[in-house]
């Protein structure tokens, strides 16, 4: 309890600001969406709109509709809170003659982004302000310290996101009549669960990176690069390998097909658990003496570089290259050369940052 009190004193200002921002954002978005819905319904049920609809119904509905809906059918469709077709720009309710009601936005992604940034900032601040060294010099065990951080910077942000989502849907349920609430389109528990699990994965990556990398700007760059690859090239790489093994055509099996279903969630949860366990092991061997260095544990320099080399070669080699190779031999060679150069550049920069060689003529002998 004393450790949690110390951590709370350290983190409370940022965490309280985070709670206010995340919950306030959900309340603001819910209020805005409810207000827009009310204004749209008021206008659609006015005599002015009824006359305008009778004069030119195609102005408010899809031109490719086989059968034009009647005024009453149109009101019934557009008075639903969530749009029946999110890909249809015309499926909206009207505020007035010139503006339309925007799609009610779920703020979950923004809330997750704010939480991730806050956790990253606090963990990096622990390094730059030598707070980790202070904790390591206290009577608390390293295991208690890392679990205390998991509670403060892992559990609290997750609870904040869950509470903010609850506020968002509670306000909508409170102020929108039941007959207009098409929950089947607005509340997808499966998608929310997936996003929360991805949130846990990103939190685990931030935790483990903050235990290895001691320079905030480079830690941020590495996390950003890893995030981009996890969203783009890595799923393509796994899909391409899967297609090659199963002898399937690339057009038939896409990343969305391969990374969907309960199995994918089980794999991601397993990766999260492994990352958290590895992070506990690393923190048990953490030394505050090397705060601020690119790699804060000398034993991790070669493993980190080899991991980067293997990952970038896999992600770019099997992900990016096959997706661009399709326009003849000359273009194939140019594309492969460009992506191979990218792999070399990334790992060369990582080598310099990790080992800090004193001489580029002798990059191995002169490493510090």
PDB file of N, CA and C in Angstrom, residues 90-140:
ATOM      1  N   UNK A  90     -25.396   9.348 -47.956  1.00  0.00           N
ATOM      2  CA  UNK A  90     -26.713   9.960 -47.982  1.00  0.00           C
ATOM      3  C   UNK A  90     -27.646   9.436 -46.888  1.00  0.00           C
ATOM      4  N   UNK A  91     -27.189   8.423 -46.170  1.00  0.00           N
ATOM      5  CA  UNK A  91     -28.017   7.875 -45.104  1.00  0.00           C
ATOM      6  C   UNK A  91     -27.852   8.739 -43.857  1.00  0.00           C
ATOM      7  N   UNK A  92     -28.430   9.940 -43.878  1.00  0.00           N
ATOM      8  CA  UNK A  92     -28.275  10.882 -42.765  1.00  0.00           C
ATOM      9  C   UNK A  92     -29.605  11.537 -42.447  1.00  0.00           C
ATOM     10  N   UNK A  93     -29.677  12.116 -41.264  1.00  0.00           N
ATOM     11  CA  UNK A  93     -30.827  12.936 -40.909  1.00  0.00           C
ATOM     12  C   UNK A  93     -30.437  14.390 -41.098  1.00  0.00           C
ATOM     13  N   UNK A  94     -31.389  15.243 -41.443  1.00  0.00           N
ATOM     14  CA  UNK A  94     -31.064  16.622 -41.794  1.00  0.00           C
ATOM     15  C   UNK A  94     -31.355  17.576 -40.635  1.00  0.00           C
ATOM     16  N   UNK A  95     -30.386  18.470 -40.363  1.00  0.00           N
ATOM     17  CA  UNK A  95     -30.574  19.505 -39.356  1.00  0.00           C
ATOM     18  C   UNK A  95     -31.410  20.644 -39.921  1.00  0.00           C
ATOM     19  N   UNK A  96     -31.080  21.021 -41.134  1.00  0.00           N
ATOM     20  CA  UNK A  96     -31.835  22.058 -41.827  1.00  0.00           C
ATOM     21  C   UNK A  96     -31.605  21.870 -43.325  1.00  0.00           C
ATOM     22  N   UNK A  97     -31.887  22.849 -44.102  1.00  0.00           N
ATOM     23  CA  UNK A  97     -31.798  22.692 -45.559  1.00  0.00           C
ATOM     24  C   UNK A  97     -30.352  22.574 -46.044  1.00  0.00           C
ATOM     25  N   UNK A  98     -29.411  23.097 -45.300  1.00  0.00           N
ATOM     26  CA  UNK A  98     -28.039  23.187 -45.806  1.00  0.00           C
ATOM     27  C   UNK A  98     -27.044  22.264 -45.105  1.00  0.00           C
ATOM     28  N   UNK A  99     -27.362  21.788 -43.928  1.00  0.00           N
ATOM     29  CA  UNK A  99     -26.404  20.949 -43.200  1.00  0.00           C
ATOM     30  C   UNK A  99     -27.020  19.606 -42.860  1.00  0.00           C
ATOM     31  N   UNK A 100     -26.157  18.628 -42.606  1.00  0.00           N
ATOM     32  CA  UNK A 100     -26.623  17.279 -42.299  1.00  0.00           C
ATOM     33  C   UNK A 100     -26.109  16.841 -40.934  1.00  0.00           C
ATOM     34  N   UNK A 101     -26.769  15.863 -40.383  1.00  0.00           N
ATOM     35  CA  UNK A 101     -26.333  15.292 -39.105  1.00  0.00           C
ATOM     36  C   UNK A 101     -25.158  14.357 -39.365  1.00  0.00           C
ATOM     37  N   UNK A 102     -24.089  14.548 -38.627  1.00  0.00           N
ATOM     38  CA  UNK A 102     -22.897  13.718 -38.816  1.00  0.00           C
ATOM     39  C   UNK A 102     -23.078  12.370 -38.135  1.00  0.00           C
ATOM     40  N   UNK A 103     -22.285  11.414 -38.565  1.00  0.00           N
ATOM     41  CA  UNK A 103     -22.331  10.075 -37.971  1.00  0.00           C
ATOM     42  C   UNK A 103     -21.978  10.142 -36.485  1.00  0.00           C
ATOM     43  N   UNK A 104     -22.822   9.615 -35.592  1.00  0.00           N
ATOM     44  CA  UNK A 104     -22.457   9.587 -34.169  1.00  0.00           C
ATOM     45  C   UNK A 104     -21.137   8.845 -33.984  1.00  0.00           C
ATOM     46  N   UNK A 105     -20.169   9.505 -33.390  1.00  0.00           N
ATOM     47  CA  UNK A 105     -18.811   8.952 -33.306  1.00  0.00           C
ATOM     48  C   UNK A 105     -18.566   8.309 -31.953  1.00  0.00           C
ATOM     49  N   UNK A 106     -18.024   7.108 -31.981  1.00  0.00           N
ATOM     50  CA  UNK A 106     -17.563   6.468 -30.759  1.00  0.00           C
ATOM     51  C   UNK A 106     -16.142   6.969 -30.499  1.00  0.00           C
ATOM     52  N   UNK A 107     -15.906   7.490 -29.312  1.00  0.00           N
ATOM     53  CA  UNK A 107     -14.615   8.108 -29.005  1.00  0.00           C
ATOM     54  C   UNK A 107     -13.594   7.110 -28.461  1.00  0.00           C
ATOM     55  N   UNK A 108     -13.860   5.828 -28.616  1.00  0.00           N
ATOM     56  CA  UNK A 108     -12.988   4.814 -28.019  1.00  0.00           C
ATOM     57  C   UNK A 108     -11.552   4.930 -28.512  1.00  0.00           C
ATOM     58  N   UNK A 109     -11.359   5.096 -29.828  1.00  0.00           N
ATOM     59  CA  UNK A 109      -9.995   5.171 -30.365  1.00  0.00           C
ATOM     60  C   UNK A 109      -9.242   6.383 -29.835  1.00  0.00           C
ATOM     61  N   UNK A 110      -9.928   7.523 -29.742  1.00  0.00           N
ATOM     62  CA  UNK A 110      -9.287   8.725 -29.221  1.00  0.00           C
ATOM     63  C   UNK A 110      -8.931   8.543 -27.749  1.00  0.00           C
ATOM     64  N   UNK A 111      -9.829   7.940 -26.984  1.00  0.00           N
ATOM     65  CA  UNK A 111      -9.577   7.692 -25.563  1.00  0.00           C
ATOM     66  C   UNK A 111      -8.368   6.781 -25.376  1.00  0.00           C
ATOM     67  N   UNK A 112      -8.304   5.738 -26.189  1.00  0.00           N
ATOM     68  CA  UNK A 112      -7.165   4.822 -26.118  1.00  0.00           C
ATOM     69  C   UNK A 112      -5.875   5.548 -26.461  1.00  0.00           C
ATOM     70  N   UNK A 113      -5.915   6.393 -27.495  1.00  0.00           N
ATOM     71  CA  UNK A 113      -4.731   7.150 -27.878  1.00  0.00           C
ATOM     72  C   UNK A 113      -4.249   8.067 -26.767  1.00  0.00           C
ATOM     73  N   UNK A 114      -5.170   8.759 -26.099  1.00  0.00           N
ATOM     74  CA  UNK A 114      -4.799   9.638 -24.989  1.00  0.00           C
ATOM     75  C   UNK A 114      -4.180   8.848 -23.842  1.00  0.00           C
ATOM     76  N   UNK A 115      -4.747   7.700 -23.533  1.00  0.00           N
ATOM     77  CA  UNK A 115      -4.215   6.863 -22.449  1.00  0.00           C
ATOM     78  C   UNK A 115      -2.812   6.357 -22.776  1.00  0.00           C
ATOM     79  N   UNK A 116      -2.615   5.913 -24.008  1.00  0.00           N
ATOM     80  CA  UNK A 116      -1.296   5.411 -24.408  1.00  0.00           C
ATOM     81  C   UNK A 116      -0.244   6.514 -24.327  1.00  0.00           C
ATOM     82  N   UNK A 117      -0.603   7.712 -24.781  1.00  0.00           N
ATOM     83  CA  UNK A 117       0.341   8.830 -24.725  1.00  0.00           C
ATOM     84  C   UNK A 117       0.680   9.176 -23.278  1.00  0.00           C
ATOM     85  N   UNK A 118      -0.325   9.170 -22.389  1.00  0.00           N
ATOM     86  CA  UNK A 118      -0.089   9.485 -20.984  1.00  0.00           C
ATOM     87  C   UNK A 118       0.825   8.456 -20.328  1.00  0.00           C
ATOM     88  N   UNK A 119       0.587   7.167 -20.588  1.00  0.00           N
ATOM     89  CA  UNK A 119       1.430   6.106 -20.022  1.00  0.00           C
ATOM     90  C   UNK A 119       2.856   6.220 -20.541  1.00  0.00           C
ATOM     91  N   UNK A 120       3.004   6.461 -21.841  1.00  0.00           N
ATOM     92  CA  UNK A 120       4.341   6.626 -22.423  1.00  0.00           C
ATOM     93  C   UNK A 120       5.064   7.807 -21.777  1.00  0.00           C
ATOM     94  N   UNK A 121       4.365   8.929 -21.645  1.00  0.00           N
ATOM     95  CA  UNK A 121       4.968  10.120 -21.057  1.00  0.00           C
ATOM     96  C   UNK A 121       5.428   9.861 -19.618  1.00  0.00           C
ATOM     97  N   UNK A 122       4.608   9.197 -18.819  1.00  0.00           N
ATOM     98  CA  UNK A 122       4.951   8.952 -17.423  1.00  0.00           C
ATOM     99  C   UNK A 122       6.118   7.976 -17.283  1.00  0.00           C
ATOM    100  N   UNK A 123       6.120   6.926 -18.092  1.00  0.00           N
ATOM    101  CA  UNK A 123       7.219   5.956 -18.025  1.00  0.00           C
ATOM    102  C   UNK A 123       8.536   6.575 -18.480  1.00  0.00           C
ATOM    103  N   UNK A 124       8.486   7.391 -19.517  1.00  0.00           N
ATOM    104  CA  UNK A 124       9.700   8.075 -19.959  1.00  0.00           C
ATOM    105  C   UNK A 124      10.152   9.122 -18.933  1.00  0.00           C
ATOM    106  N   UNK A 125       9.183   9.756 -18.280  1.00  0.00           N
ATOM    107  CA  UNK A 125       9.518  10.720 -17.238  1.00  0.00           C
ATOM    108  C   UNK A 125      10.200  10.039 -16.061  1.00  0.00           C
ATOM    109  N   UNK A 126       9.808   8.806 -15.758  1.00  0.00           N
ATOM    110  CA  UNK A 126      10.476   8.050 -14.695  1.00  0.00           C
ATOM    111  C   UNK A 126      11.960   7.864 -14.988  1.00  0.00           C
ATOM    112  N   UNK A 127      12.294   7.738 -16.270  1.00  0.00           N
ATOM    113  CA  UNK A 127      13.697   7.552 -16.661  1.00  0.00           C
ATOM    114  C   UNK A 127      14.448   8.878 -16.598  1.00  0.00           C
ATOM    115  N   UNK A 128      13.885   9.899 -17.227  1.00  0.00           N
ATOM    116  CA  UNK A 128      14.593  11.184 -17.302  1.00  0.00           C
ATOM    117  C   UNK A 128      14.724  11.859 -15.938  1.00  0.00           C
ATOM    118  N   UNK A 129      13.784  11.612 -15.024  1.00  0.00           N
ATOM    119  CA  UNK A 129      13.841  12.213 -13.686  1.00  0.00           C
ATOM    120  C   UNK A 129      14.409  11.258 -12.646  1.00  0.00           C
ATOM    121  N   UNK A 130      14.910  10.090 -13.095  1.00  0.00           N
ATOM    122  CA  UNK A 130      15.569   9.097 -12.233  1.00  0.00           C
ATOM    123  C   UNK A 130      14.642   8.589 -11.123  1.00  0.00           C
ATOM    124  N   UNK A 131      13.347   8.544 -11.434  1.00  0.00           N
ATOM    125  CA  UNK A 131      12.403   8.023 -10.450  1.00  0.00           C
ATOM    126  C   UNK A 131      12.570   6.515 -10.278  1.00  0.00           C
ATOM    127  N   UNK A 132      12.942   5.826 -11.352  1.00  0.00           N
ATOM    128  CA  UNK A 132      13.192   4.387 -11.240  1.00  0.00           C
ATOM    129  C   UNK A 132      14.329   4.098 -10.281  1.00  0.00           C
ATOM    130  N   UNK A 133      15.391   4.914 -10.352  1.00  0.00           N
ATOM    131  CA  UNK A 133      16.523   4.729  -9.441  1.00  0.00           C
ATOM    132  C   UNK A 133      16.081   4.930  -7.990  1.00  0.00           C
ATOM    133  N   UNK A 134      15.198   5.899  -7.774  1.00  0.00           N
ATOM    134  CA  UNK A 134      14.655   6.129  -6.426  1.00  0.00           C
ATOM    135  C   UNK A 134      13.879   4.906  -5.945  1.00  0.00           C
ATOM    136  N   UNK A 135      13.037   4.344  -6.795  1.00  0.00           N
ATOM    137  CA  UNK A 135      12.250   3.175  -6.405  1.00  0.00           C
ATOM    138  C   UNK A 135      13.140   1.971  -6.139  1.00  0.00           C
ATOM    139  N   UNK A 136      14.158   1.798  -6.986  1.00  0.00           N
ATOM    140  CA  UNK A 136      15.071   0.658  -6.802  1.00  0.00           C
ATOM    141  C   UNK A 136      15.868   0.775  -5.509  1.00  0.00           C
ATOM    142  N   UNK A 137      16.077   1.995  -5.038  1.00  0.00           N
ATOM    143  CA  UNK A 137      16.806   2.206  -3.789  1.00  0.00           C
ATOM    144  C   UNK A 137      15.928   2.131  -2.557  1.00  0.00           C
ATOM    145  N   UNK A 138      14.622   1.961  -2.748  1.00  0.00           N
ATOM    146  CA  UNK A 138      13.696   1.861  -1.617  1.00  0.00           C
ATOM    147  C   UNK A 138      13.647   0.431  -1.098  1.00  0.00           C
ATOM    148  N   UNK A 139      12.839   0.225  -0.075  1.00  0.00           N
ATOM    149  CA  UNK A 139      12.731  -1.110   0.531  1.00  0.00           C
ATOM    150  C   UNK A 139      11.805  -2.032  -0.259  1.00  0.00           C
ATOM    151  N   UNK A 140      11.159  -1.503  -1.266  1.00  0.00           N
ATOM    152  CA  UNK A 140      10.221  -2.315  -2.054  1.00  0.00           C
ATOM    153  C   UNK A 140      10.968  -3.254  -2.992  1.00  0.00           C
TER     154      UNK A 140
END
